[in-house]
PDB file of C-alpha atoms in Angstrom:
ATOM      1  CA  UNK A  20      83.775 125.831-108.723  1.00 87.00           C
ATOM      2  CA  UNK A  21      83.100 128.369-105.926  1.00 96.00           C
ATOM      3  CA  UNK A  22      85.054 129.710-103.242  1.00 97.00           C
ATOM      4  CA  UNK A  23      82.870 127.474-101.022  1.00 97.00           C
ATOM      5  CA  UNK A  24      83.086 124.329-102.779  1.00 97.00           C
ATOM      6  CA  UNK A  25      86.933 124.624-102.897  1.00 97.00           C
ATOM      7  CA  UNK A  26      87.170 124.681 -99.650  1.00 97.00           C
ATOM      8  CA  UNK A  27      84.791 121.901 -98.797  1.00 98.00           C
ATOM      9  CA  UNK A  28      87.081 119.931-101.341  1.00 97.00           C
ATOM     10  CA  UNK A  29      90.345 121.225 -99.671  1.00 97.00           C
ATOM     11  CA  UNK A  30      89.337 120.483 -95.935  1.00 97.00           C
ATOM     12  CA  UNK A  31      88.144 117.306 -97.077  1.00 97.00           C
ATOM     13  CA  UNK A  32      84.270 118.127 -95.394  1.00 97.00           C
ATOM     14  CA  UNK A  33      81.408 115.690 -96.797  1.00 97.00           C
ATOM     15  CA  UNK A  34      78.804 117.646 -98.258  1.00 97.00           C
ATOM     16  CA  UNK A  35      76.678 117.943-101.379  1.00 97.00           C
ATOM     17  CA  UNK A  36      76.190 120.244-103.953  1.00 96.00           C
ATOM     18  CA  UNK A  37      72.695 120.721-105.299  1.00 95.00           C
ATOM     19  CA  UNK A  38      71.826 123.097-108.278  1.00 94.00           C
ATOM     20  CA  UNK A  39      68.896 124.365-109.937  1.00 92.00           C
ATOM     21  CA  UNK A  40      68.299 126.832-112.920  1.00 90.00           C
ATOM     22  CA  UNK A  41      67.444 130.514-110.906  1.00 88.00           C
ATOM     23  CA  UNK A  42      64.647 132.310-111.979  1.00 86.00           C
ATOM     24  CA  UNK A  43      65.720 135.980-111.808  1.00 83.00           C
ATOM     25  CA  UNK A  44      62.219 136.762-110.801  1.00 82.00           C
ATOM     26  CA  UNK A  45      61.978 134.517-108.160  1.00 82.00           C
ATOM     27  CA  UNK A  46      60.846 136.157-104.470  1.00 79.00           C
ATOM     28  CA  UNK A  47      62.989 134.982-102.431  1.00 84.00           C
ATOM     29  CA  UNK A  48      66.322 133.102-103.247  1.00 83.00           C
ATOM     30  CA  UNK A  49      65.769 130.858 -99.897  1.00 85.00           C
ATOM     31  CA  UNK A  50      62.619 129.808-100.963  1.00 86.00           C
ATOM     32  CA  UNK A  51      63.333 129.459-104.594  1.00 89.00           C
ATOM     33  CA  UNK A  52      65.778 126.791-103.577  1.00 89.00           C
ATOM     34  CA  UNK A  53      63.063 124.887-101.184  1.00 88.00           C
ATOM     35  CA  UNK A  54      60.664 124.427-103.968  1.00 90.00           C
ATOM     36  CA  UNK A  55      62.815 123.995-106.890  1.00 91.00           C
ATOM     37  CA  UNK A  56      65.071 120.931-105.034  1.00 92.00           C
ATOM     38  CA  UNK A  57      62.110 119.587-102.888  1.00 91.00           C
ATOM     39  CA  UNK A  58      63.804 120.501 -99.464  1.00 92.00           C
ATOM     40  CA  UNK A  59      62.730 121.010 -95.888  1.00 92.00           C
ATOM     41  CA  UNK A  60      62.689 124.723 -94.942  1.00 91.00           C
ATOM     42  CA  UNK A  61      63.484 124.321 -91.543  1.00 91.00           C
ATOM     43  CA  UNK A  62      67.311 122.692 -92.996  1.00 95.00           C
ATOM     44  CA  UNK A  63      67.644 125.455 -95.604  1.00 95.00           C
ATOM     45  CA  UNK A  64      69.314 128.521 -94.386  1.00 96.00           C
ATOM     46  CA  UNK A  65      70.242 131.700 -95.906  1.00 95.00           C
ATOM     47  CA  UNK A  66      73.367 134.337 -95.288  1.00 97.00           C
ATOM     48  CA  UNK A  67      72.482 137.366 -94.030  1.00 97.00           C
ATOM     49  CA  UNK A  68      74.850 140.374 -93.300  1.00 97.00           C
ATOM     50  CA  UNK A  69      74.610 142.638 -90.834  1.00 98.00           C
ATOM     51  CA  UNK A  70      76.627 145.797 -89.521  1.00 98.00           C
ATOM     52  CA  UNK A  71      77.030 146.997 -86.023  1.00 97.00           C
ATOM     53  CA  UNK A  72      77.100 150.562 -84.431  1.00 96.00           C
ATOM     54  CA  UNK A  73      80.881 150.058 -85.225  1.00 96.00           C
ATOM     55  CA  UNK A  74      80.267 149.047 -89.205  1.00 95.00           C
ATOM     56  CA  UNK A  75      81.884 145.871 -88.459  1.00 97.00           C
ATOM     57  CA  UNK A  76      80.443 143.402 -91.009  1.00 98.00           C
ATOM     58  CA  UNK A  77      78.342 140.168 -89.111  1.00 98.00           C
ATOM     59  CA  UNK A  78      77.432 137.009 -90.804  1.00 98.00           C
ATOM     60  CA  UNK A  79      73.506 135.728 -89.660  1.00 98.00           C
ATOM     61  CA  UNK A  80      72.843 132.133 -91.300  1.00 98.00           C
ATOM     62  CA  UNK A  81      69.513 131.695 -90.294  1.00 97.00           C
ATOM     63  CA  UNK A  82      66.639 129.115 -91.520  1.00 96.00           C
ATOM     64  CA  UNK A  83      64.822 130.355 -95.110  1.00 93.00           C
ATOM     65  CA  UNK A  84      61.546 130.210 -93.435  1.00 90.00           C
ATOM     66  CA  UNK A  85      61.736 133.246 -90.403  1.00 92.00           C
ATOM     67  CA  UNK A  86      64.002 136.208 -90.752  1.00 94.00           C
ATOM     68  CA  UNK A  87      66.702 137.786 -88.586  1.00 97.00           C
ATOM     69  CA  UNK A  88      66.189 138.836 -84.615  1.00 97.00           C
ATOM     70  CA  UNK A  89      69.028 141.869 -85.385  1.00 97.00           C
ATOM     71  CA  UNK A  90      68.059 142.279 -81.482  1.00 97.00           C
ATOM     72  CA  UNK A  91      69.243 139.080 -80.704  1.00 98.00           C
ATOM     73  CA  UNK A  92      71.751 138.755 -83.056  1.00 98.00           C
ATOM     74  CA  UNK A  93      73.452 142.169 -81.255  1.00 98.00           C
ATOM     75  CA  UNK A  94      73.196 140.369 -77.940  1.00 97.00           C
ATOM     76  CA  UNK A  95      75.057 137.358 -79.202  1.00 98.00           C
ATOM     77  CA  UNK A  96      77.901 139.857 -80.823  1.00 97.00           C
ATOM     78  CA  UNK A  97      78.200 141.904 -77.649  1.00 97.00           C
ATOM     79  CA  UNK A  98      77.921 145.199 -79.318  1.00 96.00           C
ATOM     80  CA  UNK A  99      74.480 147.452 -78.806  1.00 96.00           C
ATOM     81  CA  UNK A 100      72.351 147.435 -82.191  1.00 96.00           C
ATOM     82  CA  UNK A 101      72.713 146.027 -85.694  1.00 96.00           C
ATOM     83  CA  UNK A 102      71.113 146.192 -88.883  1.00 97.00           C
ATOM     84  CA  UNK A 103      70.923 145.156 -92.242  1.00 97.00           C
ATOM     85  CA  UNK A 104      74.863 146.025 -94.059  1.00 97.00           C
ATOM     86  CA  UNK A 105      74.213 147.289 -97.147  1.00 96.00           C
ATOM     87  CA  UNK A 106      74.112 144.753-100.351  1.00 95.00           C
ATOM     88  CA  UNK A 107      77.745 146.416-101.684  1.00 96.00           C
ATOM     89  CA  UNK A 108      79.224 146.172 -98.443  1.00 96.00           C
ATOM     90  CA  UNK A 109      78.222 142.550 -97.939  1.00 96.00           C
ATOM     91  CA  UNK A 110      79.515 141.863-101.823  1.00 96.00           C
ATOM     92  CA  UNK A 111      82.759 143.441-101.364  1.00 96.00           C
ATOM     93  CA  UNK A 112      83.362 141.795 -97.873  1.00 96.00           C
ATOM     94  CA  UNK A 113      81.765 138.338 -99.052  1.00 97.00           C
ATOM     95  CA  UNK A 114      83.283 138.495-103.076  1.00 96.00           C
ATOM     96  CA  UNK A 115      79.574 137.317-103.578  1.00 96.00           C
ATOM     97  CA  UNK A 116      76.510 138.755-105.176  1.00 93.00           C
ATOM     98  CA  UNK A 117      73.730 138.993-103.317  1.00 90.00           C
ATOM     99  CA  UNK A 118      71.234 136.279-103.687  1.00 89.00           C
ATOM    100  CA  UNK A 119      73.979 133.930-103.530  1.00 92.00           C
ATOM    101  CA  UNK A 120      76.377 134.861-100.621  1.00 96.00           C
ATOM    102  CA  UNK A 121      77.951 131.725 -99.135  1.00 97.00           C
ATOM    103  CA  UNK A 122      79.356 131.553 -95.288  1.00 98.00           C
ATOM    104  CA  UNK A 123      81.594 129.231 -96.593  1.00 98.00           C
ATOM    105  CA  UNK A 124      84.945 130.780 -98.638  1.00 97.00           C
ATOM    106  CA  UNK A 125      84.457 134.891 -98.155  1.00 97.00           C
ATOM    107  CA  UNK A 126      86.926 137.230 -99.076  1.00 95.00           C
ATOM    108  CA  UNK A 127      87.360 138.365 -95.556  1.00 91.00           C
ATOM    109  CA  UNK A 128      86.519 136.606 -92.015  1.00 93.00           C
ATOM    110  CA  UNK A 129      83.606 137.577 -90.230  1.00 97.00           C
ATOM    111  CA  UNK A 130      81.977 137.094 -86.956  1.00 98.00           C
ATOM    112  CA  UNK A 131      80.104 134.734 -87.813  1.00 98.00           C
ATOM    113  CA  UNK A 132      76.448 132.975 -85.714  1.00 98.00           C
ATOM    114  CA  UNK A 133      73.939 130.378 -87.123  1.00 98.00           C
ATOM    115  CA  UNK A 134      70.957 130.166 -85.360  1.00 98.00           C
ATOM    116  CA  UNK A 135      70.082 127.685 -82.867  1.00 97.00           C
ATOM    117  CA  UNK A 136      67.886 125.788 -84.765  1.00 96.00           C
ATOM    118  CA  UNK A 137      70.553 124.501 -86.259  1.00 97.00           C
ATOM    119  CA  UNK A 138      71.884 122.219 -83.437  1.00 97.00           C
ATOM    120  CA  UNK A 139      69.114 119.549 -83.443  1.00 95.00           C
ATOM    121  CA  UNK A 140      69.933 118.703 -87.658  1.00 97.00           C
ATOM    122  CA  UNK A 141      72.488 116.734 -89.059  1.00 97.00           C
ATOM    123  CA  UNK A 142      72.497 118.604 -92.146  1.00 97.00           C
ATOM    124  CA  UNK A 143      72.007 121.783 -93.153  1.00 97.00           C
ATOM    125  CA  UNK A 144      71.849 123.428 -96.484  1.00 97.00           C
ATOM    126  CA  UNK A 145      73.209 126.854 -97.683  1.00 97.00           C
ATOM    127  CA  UNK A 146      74.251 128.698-100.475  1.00 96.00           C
ATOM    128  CA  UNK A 147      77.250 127.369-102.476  1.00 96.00           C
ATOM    129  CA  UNK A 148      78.767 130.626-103.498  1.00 95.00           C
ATOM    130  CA  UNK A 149      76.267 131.608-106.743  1.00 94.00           C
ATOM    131  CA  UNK A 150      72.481 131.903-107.382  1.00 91.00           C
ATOM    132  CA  UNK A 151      70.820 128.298-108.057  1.00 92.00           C
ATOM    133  CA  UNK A 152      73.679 126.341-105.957  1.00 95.00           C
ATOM    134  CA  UNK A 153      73.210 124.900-102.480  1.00 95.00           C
ATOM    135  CA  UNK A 154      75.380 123.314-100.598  1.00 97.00           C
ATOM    136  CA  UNK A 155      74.589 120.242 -98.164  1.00 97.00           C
ATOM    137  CA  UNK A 156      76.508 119.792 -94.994  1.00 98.00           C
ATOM    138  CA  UNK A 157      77.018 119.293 -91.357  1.00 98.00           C
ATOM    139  CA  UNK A 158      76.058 122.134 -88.547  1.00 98.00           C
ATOM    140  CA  UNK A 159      79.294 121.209 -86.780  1.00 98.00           C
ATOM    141  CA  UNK A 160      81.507 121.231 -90.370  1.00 98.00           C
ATOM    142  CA  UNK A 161      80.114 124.653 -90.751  1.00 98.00           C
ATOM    143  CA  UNK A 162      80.820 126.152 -87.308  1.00 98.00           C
ATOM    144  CA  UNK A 163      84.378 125.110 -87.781  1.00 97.00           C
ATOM    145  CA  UNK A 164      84.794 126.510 -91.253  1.00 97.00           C
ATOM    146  CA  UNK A 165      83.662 129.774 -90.421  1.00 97.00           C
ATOM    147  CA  UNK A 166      84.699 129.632 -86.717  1.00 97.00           C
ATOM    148  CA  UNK A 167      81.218 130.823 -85.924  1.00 97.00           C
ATOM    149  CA  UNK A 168      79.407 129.999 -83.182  1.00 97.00           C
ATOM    150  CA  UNK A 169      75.626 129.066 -82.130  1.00 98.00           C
ATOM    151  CA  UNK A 170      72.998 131.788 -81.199  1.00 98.00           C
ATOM    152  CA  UNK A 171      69.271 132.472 -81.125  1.00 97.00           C
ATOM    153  CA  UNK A 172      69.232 134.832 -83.887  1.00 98.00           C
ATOM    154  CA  UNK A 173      66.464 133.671 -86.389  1.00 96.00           C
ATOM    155  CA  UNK A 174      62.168 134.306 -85.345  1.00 92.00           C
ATOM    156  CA  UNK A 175      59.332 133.483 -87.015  1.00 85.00           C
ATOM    157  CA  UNK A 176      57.803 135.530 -89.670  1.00 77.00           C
TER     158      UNK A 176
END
């Protein structure tokens, strides 16, 4: 079990885990997990992490199919320009490789915003703490996990 999944289990949360076998040349981890378990992209959402002009660590879950607004997601955070934390920073922070990062169960707590789109689901799906492992849950379960909070962070590609 994951970090994730043990705390799921712990705080009693309803949710499913979903697996699949990862291709380690797959393009995009996100996408990999649309097409290999049959899901909508608009309800799978991938961990992003960003760092501020202060190097404090952000967590972005946004939906598989657009990227991150680091614009937007800098407005939401208050501070005045973010960008993409580098992948050992985010593994150290997270205690999760890359390609698998889970909001759920990190190593430290961090800010954390999902995007908007979010609000109108009732279930969402995002990494489960390893490569090939999804995790199916409520919006709401996840804002209270991670104490996170709502935000118009994710745009089209």
């Amino acid at each position: 079990m994951t970090p994730a999944i043990n705390l799921l289990k712990r705080e009693k949360i309803a949710h499913t885990v979903r697996s699949y076998v990862h291709d380690a040349h797959a393009e995009s981890y996100g996408g990999e997990a649309v097409d290999k378990l049959g899901l909508d992209p608009a309800q799978v959402f991938k961990t992003l992490l960003a760092s501020t002009e202060t190097h404090e660590l952000l967590v972005a879950i946004v939906p598989v199919a657009g990227q991150l607004d680091l614009k937007a997601l800098a407005e939401a955070a208050g501070c005045k320009k973010c960008e993409m934390a580098a992948a050992d920073a985010a593994q150290r922070a997270t205690g999760y490789l890359v390609g698998g990062i889970s909001p759920l169960g990190q190593k430290k707590r961090l800010r954390t915003f999902l995007d908007a789109s979010a609000k109108a689901l009732p279930a969402l799906h995002v990494s489960a703490g390893r490569r090939g492992l999804e995790v199916e849950l409520a919006p709401t379960d996840l804002l209270r996990l991670t104490a996170g909070h709502y935000a118009a962070i994710g745009k089209s590609r």
